[in-house]
Short mmCIF file of C-alpha atoms in Angstrom, two decimals:
data_model
loop_
_atom_site.label_atom_id
_atom_site.label_comp_id
_atom_site.label_asym_id
_atom_site.label_seq_id
_atom_site.Cartn_x
_atom_site.Cartn_y
_atom_site.Cartn_z
CA MET A 1 129.00 111.33 135.19
CA ILE A 2 127.78 113.43 132.45
CA VAL A 3 125.35 115.84 133.28
CA ALA A 4 123.34 117.41 130.31
CA MET A 5 122.99 121.08 130.77
CA PRO A 6 121.79 124.01 128.70
CA SER A 7 124.49 126.27 127.15
CA THR A 8 125.84 129.24 129.09
CA THR A 9 124.77 128.01 132.37
CA SER A 10 127.70 127.48 135.04
CA ARG A 11 126.53 124.24 136.75
CA THR A 12 129.07 121.51 137.02
CA SER A 13 128.98 117.95 138.10
CA GLU A 14 131.78 117.35 140.75
CA PRO A 15 132.23 114.10 142.42
CA ALA A 16 135.26 114.33 144.55
CA ASP A 17 137.51 112.94 142.07
CA ARG A 18 136.62 114.31 138.74
CA LEU A 19 135.43 117.41 137.07
CA ASP A 20 132.93 117.50 134.33
CA PHE A 21 131.85 120.31 132.10
CA ASP A 22 128.85 119.88 129.63
CA HIS A 23 128.06 122.98 127.81
CA VAL A 24 128.99 125.46 130.37
CA SER A 25 130.25 128.85 130.34
CA GLN A 26 132.54 129.85 133.02
CA VAL A 27 134.13 133.16 133.76
CA GLY A 28 137.02 133.74 136.41
CA ALA A 29 136.36 130.26 138.13
CA ASP A 30 139.32 128.70 140.07
CA TYR A 31 140.04 125.06 139.99
CA SER A 32 143.52 125.17 141.04
CA GLY A 33 145.07 122.54 143.13
CA ARG A 34 142.50 119.74 142.45
CA ARG A 35 143.43 116.12 142.33
CA LEU A 36 141.52 114.43 139.82
CA ALA A 37 140.98 111.06 138.15
CA ALA A 38 139.58 112.78 135.29
CA LEU A 39 138.82 116.12 133.81
CA SER A 40 136.07 115.91 130.91
CA VAL A 41 134.97 118.79 129.06
CA ARG A 42 132.07 119.13 126.29
CA GLY A 43 131.25 122.15 124.21
CA SER A 44 132.25 124.51 127.00
CA ARG A 45 133.79 127.98 127.16
CA PHE A 46 136.30 129.12 129.88
CA GLU A 47 137.53 132.70 130.24
CA ARG A 48 140.09 133.80 132.77
CA CYS A 49 139.74 130.48 134.81
CA ARG A 50 142.38 128.88 136.61
CA PHE A 51 143.29 125.20 136.58
CA ASP A 52 146.86 125.67 138.07
CA ARG A 53 148.54 122.82 139.63
CA VAL A 54 145.56 120.58 138.67
CA ARG A 55 146.90 116.87 138.56
CA ALA A 56 144.43 114.58 136.53
CA LYS A 57 144.96 111.01 135.18
CA GLY A 58 142.86 111.55 132.19
CA VAL A 59 141.81 114.74 130.47
CA ALA A 60 139.45 115.59 127.55
CA PHE A 61 139.78 119.05 126.82
CA SER A 62 136.87 118.55 124.21
CA ALA A 63 135.19 115.22 123.95
CA GLY A 64 131.99 116.17 122.00
CA TYR A 65 131.25 117.16 118.55
CA ASP A 66 131.52 120.92 119.22
CA LEU A 67 134.23 123.31 120.21
CA SER A 68 135.43 123.89 123.60
CA GLU A 69 137.50 127.23 124.07
CA TYR A 70 139.89 128.49 126.73
CA VAL A 71 140.60 132.17 126.70
CA ASP A 72 143.13 133.76 129.04
CA CYS A 73 143.17 130.66 131.24
CA SER A 74 146.16 129.38 133.49
CA PHE A 75 147.33 125.82 133.67
CA ASP A 76 150.57 126.48 135.40
CA GLY A 77 152.07 123.63 137.03
CA VAL A 78 149.49 120.84 135.71
CA ARG A 79 150.21 117.31 135.42
CA PHE A 80 148.31 115.67 132.72
CA PRO A 81 149.70 112.30 131.54
CA SER A 82 147.04 111.73 128.99
CA VAL A 83 145.05 114.14 127.18
CA ILE A 84 142.53 114.15 124.39
CA ALA A 85 142.33 117.60 122.89
CA GLY A 86 139.64 117.14 120.27
CA PHE A 87 138.05 120.17 119.03
CA SER A 88 139.51 122.59 121.52
CA ARG A 89 140.97 126.15 121.11
CA PHE A 90 143.29 127.92 123.54
CA VAL A 91 143.88 131.69 123.43
CA ARG A 92 146.39 133.39 125.54
CA CYS A 93 146.72 130.52 127.84
CA SER A 94 149.41 130.01 130.19
CA PHE A 95 150.94 126.61 130.73
CA ARG A 96 154.12 127.25 132.91
CA ASP A 97 155.90 124.58 134.57
CA ALA A 98 153.38 122.30 133.01
CA ASP A 99 154.06 118.40 132.29
CA ILE A 100 151.55 117.30 129.52
CA LYS A 101 151.71 113.93 127.53
CA GLY A 102 149.65 113.54 124.28
CA PHE A 103 148.36 117.15 123.83
CA GLY A 104 148.35 117.24 119.83
CA ASP A 105 145.27 116.43 118.19
CA ASP A 106 143.90 116.90 114.72
CA TYR A 107 141.70 119.97 115.42
CA LEU A 108 143.75 121.51 118.23
CA GLU A 109 144.00 125.42 117.91
CA LEU A 110 146.70 127.27 119.95
CA VAL A 111 147.01 131.08 119.64
CA ASP A 112 149.56 133.20 121.85
CA CYS A 113 149.84 130.64 124.56
CA VAL A 114 153.07 130.33 126.65
CA PHE A 115 154.53 126.92 127.75
CA THR A 116 157.45 126.05 130.01
CA GLY A 117 158.08 122.72 131.66
CA LYS A 118 157.65 119.71 129.44
CA LEU A 119 155.48 118.76 126.52
CA ARG A 120 155.55 115.01 125.74
CA ALA A 121 154.61 112.60 122.82
CA SER A 122 152.55 115.21 120.75
CA VAL A 123 152.12 115.78 117.22
CA PHE A 124 150.62 119.28 116.38
CA TRP A 125 148.78 119.83 113.08
CA GLY A 126 148.19 122.79 110.89
CA ALA A 127 145.23 121.25 109.49
CA ALA A 128 143.58 117.92 110.30
CA PRO A 129 145.43 115.11 108.35
CA GLN A 130 143.53 113.69 105.19
CA PRO A 131 142.22 111.28 104.12
CA GLU A 132 141.66 110.22 107.66
CA ALA A 133 139.81 113.23 108.80
CA GLU A 134 137.18 112.93 106.06
CA LYS A 135 137.12 109.18 106.61
CA ARG A 136 136.19 109.74 110.33
CA TYR A 137 133.58 112.65 109.31
CA GLN A 138 132.15 109.97 106.94
CA SER A 139 132.06 107.35 109.69
CA ASP A 140 130.10 109.78 111.80
CA LEU A 141 127.69 110.66 109.17
CA ALA A 142 127.05 107.04 108.77
CA PHE A 143 126.59 106.60 112.39
CA PHE A 144 124.01 109.34 112.63
CA ALA A 145 122.13 107.80 109.81
CA ARG A 146 122.06 104.27 111.67
CA GLU A 147 120.82 105.91 114.76
CA GLY A 148 118.28 108.18 113.05
CA ARG A 149 119.97 111.13 114.69
CA PRO A 150 120.60 114.59 113.13
CA GLU A 151 124.02 115.41 112.35
CA PRO A 152 124.95 117.88 115.22
CA ALA A 153 124.69 121.58 114.25
CA GLY A 154 127.89 123.06 113.39
CA TYR A 155 129.85 119.77 113.22
CA ARG A 156 130.24 119.67 109.48
CA GLU A 157 132.11 123.07 109.48
CA LEU A 158 134.22 121.98 112.37
CA ALA A 159 135.17 118.53 110.99
CA ARG A 160 136.01 120.14 107.41
CA ARG A 161 137.71 123.20 108.69
CA PRO A 162 140.53 123.85 106.32
CA ALA A 163 143.35 124.78 108.88
CA ASN A 164 143.81 125.20 112.45
CA GLU A 165 144.95 128.38 113.98
CA PHE A 166 148.24 127.86 115.32
CA HIS A 167 150.48 130.83 115.97
CA GLY A 168 152.10 133.34 118.28
CA ASN A 169 152.95 130.58 120.86
CA ASP A 170 155.99 130.74 122.96
CA PHE A 171 157.78 127.37 123.23
CA SER A 172 161.07 128.72 124.01
CA GLY A 173 161.18 127.64 127.66
CA VAL A 174 159.53 124.26 127.33
CA GLU A 175 161.25 120.82 126.74
CA LEU A 176 159.48 119.33 123.79
CA ILE A 177 160.07 115.53 124.16
CA ASP A 178 159.08 113.43 121.20
CA VAL A 179 156.97 116.33 119.84
CA SER A 180 156.31 116.97 116.09
CA PHE A 181 154.76 119.86 114.08
CA ARG A 182 153.09 118.96 110.96
CA GLY A 183 151.92 121.95 108.46
CA ILE A 184 152.53 124.38 111.09
CA ASP A 185 154.58 127.70 110.33
CA LEU A 186 157.24 127.65 113.08
CA SER A 187 158.36 131.02 111.98
CA ARG A 188 155.33 132.35 113.87
CA GLN A 189 156.18 130.44 117.20
CA ARG A 190 158.99 131.28 119.81
CA LEU A 191 161.10 128.01 119.93
CA PRO A 192 163.56 126.42 122.24
CA ALA A 193 167.12 126.61 121.20
CA ASP A 194 169.62 124.49 123.40
CA GLY A 195 169.58 120.99 122.49
CA TYR A 196 167.44 121.52 119.42
CA LEU A 197 168.46 121.69 115.79
CA TYR A 198 166.14 124.18 113.87
CA LEU A 199 166.09 124.06 110.03
CA PRO A 200 164.24 127.28 108.84
CA GLU A 201 164.44 125.94 105.20
CA ALA A 202 164.37 122.33 105.90
CA ALA A 203 163.87 120.95 102.34
CA THR A 204 166.67 122.84 100.78
CA THR A 205 168.97 122.00 103.83
CA VAL A 206 168.04 118.08 103.73
CA ASN A 207 168.72 117.99 99.92
CA ARG A 208 172.02 119.84 100.32
CA ALA A 209 172.83 117.42 103.10
CA LEU A 210 172.01 114.38 100.65
CA GLY A 211 174.62 115.58 98.32
CA MET A 212 177.31 115.90 100.71
CA THR A 213 177.24 112.11 102.04
CA SER A 214 177.24 108.69 100.73
CA ASP A 215 176.62 107.18 104.36
CA PRO A 216 173.52 104.81 104.10
CA LYS A 217 172.45 105.35 107.46
CA ILE A 218 172.68 109.16 107.22
CA GLU A 219 170.79 108.88 103.81
CA GLY A 220 168.13 106.68 105.47
CA PHE A 221 167.73 109.14 108.09
CA LEU A 222 167.58 112.21 105.80
CA ARG A 223 165.20 110.58 103.27
CA GLY A 224 163.27 108.39 105.58
CA THR A 225 162.57 109.98 108.83
CA LEU A 226 163.07 113.81 107.88
CA GLY A 227 161.65 113.12 104.26
CA ARG A 228 158.46 111.74 105.73
CA ALA A 229 158.21 114.99 108.05
CA LEU A 230 158.52 117.24 105.31
CA SER A 231 155.96 115.21 103.30
CA PHE A 232 153.15 116.87 105.50
CA GLY A 233 153.89 120.20 104.35
CA GLN A 234 156.13 121.20 107.05
CA HIS A 235 158.73 123.83 105.62
CA GLN A 236 160.68 124.20 109.16
CA LEU A 237 161.90 121.54 111.12
CA LEU A 238 162.71 121.49 114.90
CA LEU A 239 164.52 118.53 115.96
CA ARG A 240 165.39 117.55 119.47
CA GLU A 241 168.64 115.80 119.47
CA ALA A 242 167.99 113.74 122.61
CA ASP A 243 165.07 112.17 120.49
CA TYR A 244 167.35 110.94 118.02
CA GLN A 245 170.25 109.18 119.68
CA GLY A 246 172.57 107.49 117.35
CA ASP A 247 172.14 110.13 114.50
CA GLU A 248 174.74 112.50 115.80
CA ALA A 249 176.51 112.22 112.40
CA ALA A 250 173.34 113.29 110.60
CA PHE A 251 172.84 116.26 112.89
CA ALA A 252 176.38 117.32 112.30
CA LEU A 253 175.99 117.10 108.44
CA LEU A 254 172.74 118.87 108.63
CA ARG A 255 174.26 121.87 110.70
CA GLU A 256 176.98 122.11 107.92
CA ALA A 257 174.38 122.16 105.25
CA ALA A 258 172.46 124.81 106.88
CA ALA A 259 175.45 127.00 107.44
CA MET B 1 103.68 98.14 178.05
CA ASN B 2 104.96 101.07 176.28
CA PRO B 3 104.24 101.35 172.70
CA ARG B 4 107.49 101.83 170.57
CA PRO B 5 107.76 105.57 169.57
CA ALA B 6 107.28 106.19 165.96
CA PRO B 7 110.54 107.42 164.40
CA PRO B 8 110.79 111.28 163.54
CA PRO B 9 109.10 111.68 159.99
CA GLU B 10 112.59 113.07 158.61
CA LEU B 11 114.54 109.85 159.20
CA ALA B 12 114.98 108.07 155.99
CA GLY B 13 114.10 104.63 157.21
CA ARG B 14 110.63 105.62 157.63
CA TRP B 15 110.50 107.34 154.34
CA LEU B 16 111.94 104.13 152.59
CA SER B 17 109.33 101.86 154.29
CA LYS B 18 106.61 104.14 152.95
CA PHE B 19 108.27 104.07 149.49
CA PHE B 20 108.22 100.44 149.32
CA ILE B 21 104.94 99.65 150.98
CA ASP B 22 102.95 102.40 149.50
CA HIS B 23 104.31 103.39 146.10
CA LEU B 24 106.16 100.24 144.81
CA ALA B 25 104.12 97.48 146.09
CA GLY B 26 100.66 99.43 146.04
CA GLU B 27 100.57 102.12 143.57
CA ARG B 28 102.81 100.78 141.05
CA ALA B 29 101.86 97.01 141.53
CA ALA B 30 105.52 96.26 141.17
CA SER B 31 106.27 92.63 141.13
CA PRO B 32 107.93 90.99 144.13
CA LYS B 33 111.08 90.81 142.25
CA THR B 34 111.15 94.48 141.38
CA VAL B 35 110.51 95.24 145.15
CA SER B 36 113.33 92.89 146.07
CA SER B 37 115.76 94.47 143.80
CA TYR B 38 115.00 97.86 145.07
CA LEU B 39 115.09 96.59 148.58
CA ASP B 40 118.70 95.05 147.80
CA ALA B 41 119.80 98.26 146.62
CA MET B 42 118.56 100.00 149.53
CA LYS B 43 120.40 97.68 151.83
CA LEU B 44 123.58 98.48 150.05
CA LEU B 45 122.81 102.00 150.38
CA LEU B 46 122.27 101.69 154.07
CA THR B 47 125.33 99.52 154.40
CA TRP B 48 127.27 102.02 152.68
CA PHE B 49 126.10 104.93 154.78
CA ARG B 50 126.81 102.85 157.92
CA ASP B 51 130.33 101.79 156.72
CA ALA B 52 131.64 104.72 154.78
CA GLU B 53 129.88 107.53 156.29
CA HIS B 54 129.52 106.17 159.74
CA ILE B 55 125.85 107.01 159.74
CA PRO B 56 123.78 103.85 161.20
CA PRO B 57 120.50 103.18 159.58
CA GLU B 58 118.54 104.17 162.36
CA LYS B 59 119.97 107.82 162.38
CA LEU B 60 119.88 108.25 158.66
CA ARG B 61 118.06 111.26 157.68
CA LEU B 62 116.74 112.22 154.22
CA ALA B 63 119.16 115.36 154.38
CA ASP B 64 121.91 112.87 154.64
CA ILE B 65 121.23 111.53 151.34
CA ASP B 66 122.57 114.38 149.25
CA ARG B 67 123.92 114.56 145.71
CA PRO B 68 127.63 114.33 146.68
CA ARG B 69 126.90 111.08 148.91
CA VAL B 70 124.82 109.47 146.32
CA LEU B 71 127.61 109.76 143.64
CA ARG B 72 130.31 108.47 146.11
CA PHE B 73 127.90 105.61 146.73
CA LEU B 74 127.31 104.92 142.86
CA HIS B 75 131.22 105.29 142.41
CA TRP B 76 131.72 102.57 145.12
CA LEU B 77 128.89 100.48 143.65
CA GLU B 78 130.53 100.49 140.24
CA ALA B 79 134.00 99.91 141.65
CA GLU B 80 133.36 97.35 144.31
CA ARG B 81 130.13 95.49 143.71
CA ASN B 82 130.41 94.71 140.13
CA CYS B 83 128.52 91.27 140.49
CA SER B 84 125.10 91.40 139.26
CA ALA B 85 124.05 89.69 136.21
CA THR B 86 122.72 93.26 134.97
CA SER B 87 125.88 95.00 135.46
CA ARG B 88 127.60 92.17 133.79
CA ASN B 89 125.42 92.37 130.75
CA GLN B 90 125.93 96.15 130.70
CA ARG B 91 129.54 95.73 130.75
CA LEU B 92 129.59 93.27 127.89
CA ALA B 93 127.54 95.66 125.79
CA VAL B 94 129.79 98.30 126.40
CA ILE B 95 132.63 96.09 125.56
CA LYS B 96 131.02 95.34 122.25
CA LEU B 97 130.71 98.91 121.44
CA VAL B 98 134.55 99.43 122.14
CA GLU B 99 135.26 96.47 120.08
CA ASP B 100 133.23 97.65 117.03
CA MET B 101 134.88 101.17 117.31
CA ALA B 102 138.42 99.74 117.38
CA LYS B 103 137.40 97.90 114.08
CA GLU B 104 135.88 101.06 112.51
CA VAL B 105 139.22 103.13 113.39
CA MET B 106 141.32 100.28 112.02
CA GLN B 107 139.18 100.11 108.91
CA ASP B 108 139.11 103.88 108.38
CA TRP B 109 142.85 104.54 108.90
CA GLY B 110 144.77 101.41 108.19
CA THR B 111 148.45 101.12 109.22
CA SER B 112 149.61 104.25 107.15
CA GLY B 113 147.05 106.35 108.59
CA LEU B 114 148.00 105.54 112.08
CA ASP B 115 151.54 105.78 111.17
CA MET B 116 151.30 109.35 110.30
CA ARG B 117 149.98 110.18 113.65
CA ILE B 118 153.10 109.33 115.56
CA SER B 119 156.09 111.62 115.99
CA ALA B 120 159.17 111.47 113.74
CA ALA B 121 161.15 110.09 116.62
CA GLN B 122 158.79 107.33 117.01
CA TRP B 123 159.10 106.41 113.44
CA ARG B 124 162.75 105.39 114.10
CA HIS B 125 161.87 102.69 116.30
CA PRO B 126 160.19 99.86 114.37
CA GLY B 127 160.33 97.40 117.20
CA TYR B 128 157.93 99.47 119.12
CA ILE B 129 155.85 100.99 116.19
CA TRP B 130 152.89 98.74 116.86
CA ALA B 131 152.73 100.16 120.40
CA TYR B 132 152.73 103.72 118.96
CA ARG B 133 150.19 102.89 116.49
CA GLY B 134 148.07 101.13 119.27
CA SER B 135 148.09 104.32 121.41
CA GLU B 136 146.67 106.09 118.27
CA VAL B 137 143.87 103.71 118.06
CA HIS B 138 143.29 104.07 121.87
CA LYS B 139 143.06 107.70 121.58
CA GLU B 140 140.71 107.66 118.50
CA VAL B 141 138.42 104.91 119.90
CA ALA B 142 137.96 107.17 123.14
CA ARG B 143 137.40 110.23 120.89
CA ARG B 144 134.73 108.58 118.84
CA LEU B 145 133.04 107.00 121.54
CA GLY B 146 133.00 110.02 123.52
CA GLN B 147 131.36 111.72 120.84
CA ARG B 148 128.72 109.18 119.86
CA TYR B 149 127.87 107.75 123.29
CA PRO B 150 128.36 110.79 126.10
CA ASP B 151 126.06 108.91 128.45
CA LEU B 152 128.40 105.90 128.47
CA PHE B 153 131.82 107.49 127.73
CA ASP B 154 133.30 110.82 128.02
CA GLY B 155 136.25 110.72 125.85
CA ARG B 156 138.76 110.81 128.63
CA MET B 157 141.89 108.80 128.74
CA ASN B 158 143.78 107.17 131.51
CA GLY B 159 147.41 106.79 131.68
CA THR B 160 147.42 103.96 129.08
CA GLY B 161 144.35 104.51 127.01
CA PRO B 162 140.77 105.31 127.05
CA ASP B 163 139.26 105.04 130.43
CA TYR B 164 136.34 102.50 130.20
CA SER B 165 136.56 101.36 133.86
CA VAL B 166 134.05 103.61 135.42
CA LYS B 167 131.33 102.68 133.18
CA THR B 168 132.07 99.10 132.74
CA GLY B 169 132.63 98.49 136.42
CA GLY B 170 135.74 96.67 135.76
CA LYS B 171 139.21 96.53 134.19
CA VAL B 172 138.69 96.75 130.22
CA GLU B 173 141.70 97.43 128.14
CA LEU B 174 142.16 97.95 124.61
CA THR B 175 145.56 96.68 123.47
CA THR B 176 147.85 95.96 120.32
CA PRO B 177 148.34 92.46 118.89
CA GLY B 178 151.74 91.85 120.71
CA GLU B 179 150.16 92.62 123.94
CA VAL B 180 147.16 90.24 123.10
CA ALA B 181 149.73 87.46 122.45
CA GLY B 182 151.45 88.17 125.70
CA HIS B 183 148.46 88.03 127.53
CA LYS B 184 147.20 84.72 126.13
CA ARG B 185 150.66 83.21 126.85
CA LYS B 186 150.17 84.09 130.46
CA GLY B 187 146.60 82.57 130.41
CA GLY B 188 144.76 85.64 130.62
CA GLU B 189 140.98 85.70 130.15
CA SER B 190 140.24 87.71 127.05
CA ASP B 191 138.08 88.36 124.02
CA ASP B 192 139.98 88.88 120.94
CA CYS B 193 138.69 91.05 118.03
CA GLY B 194 141.71 90.78 115.84
CA TYR B 195 143.18 94.07 116.93
CA ALA B 196 141.92 94.81 120.24
CA VAL B 197 141.42 92.61 123.23
CA TYR B 198 139.43 93.54 126.27
CA ASN B 199 140.98 91.99 129.74
CA LEU B 200 138.05 90.85 131.65
CA LYS B 201 139.71 89.49 134.71
CA ASN B 202 137.27 90.85 137.07
CA LYS B 203 134.34 89.35 135.17
#
């Protein structure tokens, strides 16, 4: 149930199995240990709040047209199998021993956060991918016109934001399962090492590797999978070897080319 | 003969009787149908208090009908008593919204736009790429519905896609064309909108 509330209040609607926050501002609240069907947030701000060990089947960190912000919050030990990040921003948040699936989103911002545990099936973007983001925005404008509703204040600026702030994050202790970065400066993050291949100058290394092989399978991997990843403006690549079983020869070649 | 003592005024039954007799039937001149539907709802509420909260109707007090209990009752009503024509029509209206939104996403993004949202590892599995794209449709549909219809949807996902079950009172799923075909082969009851299908088993 969504309960409309004025901004900066701290009321919540809390049926037994879900937590809803609609334009609230919370400081120092503790929701640790909750077992939820859903956690849903709209246009809210959380500072020094604890969501430790929360298990929620469905999570919307920001479901509305405005920003939801989490500052100095902890999500240690959470189990979130399905997440919509939306217009959410996390600053100095802790996700230790977390297991989160589908965290990446077009407008997600992560600054100085620390992760351990598992991040699964997520694509993180340095900027909302175009032209799809603009198409979504135009669809929203058409919807507002049909409904006779004004465009929500500040939505234009959010939807057309040129970049997502994404730096200072510590991924060194987390397992990145089926995770990709697009347009994100990986040199500004701490990354995991064991079981991963990191290519700091990916385009150069891939080109060099292409000159070192005539194997069509390896060429297909380099031009296809890696070439497409590079086409999103990603300068460094982080590849989890377990995600690419059957391409061990390509990984060996890339290591040689990067040496 | 001793007259039956009047119930204490704070008992809910007395208040409810007054509401129906004085307010609905009298002040509002509500139709017998309206009064009847309210009575049906109240009967359900009283039954739920008796069975779920172990408070018999004769002991139910107004203070017992608090916000958490009413929310639990509504949840139970949506989940367990999805049988009225009104709720069915509401569900179908919601399904139409979901269907339209799925079409909009497909039109806006197309296959290549959906493709770019999945991970590099997923690109390597062309046999499953429809499923991966499908999950991106789920996510975007949930996101847009949550934004545009906050009273109907909240943008959250369940383990397999957008969670419409609470608001629709039944199982509603958005799936991929392959799943649609499989579902139909098994004789499932479904509405097809080209890409999305909505499982209406509980209709």
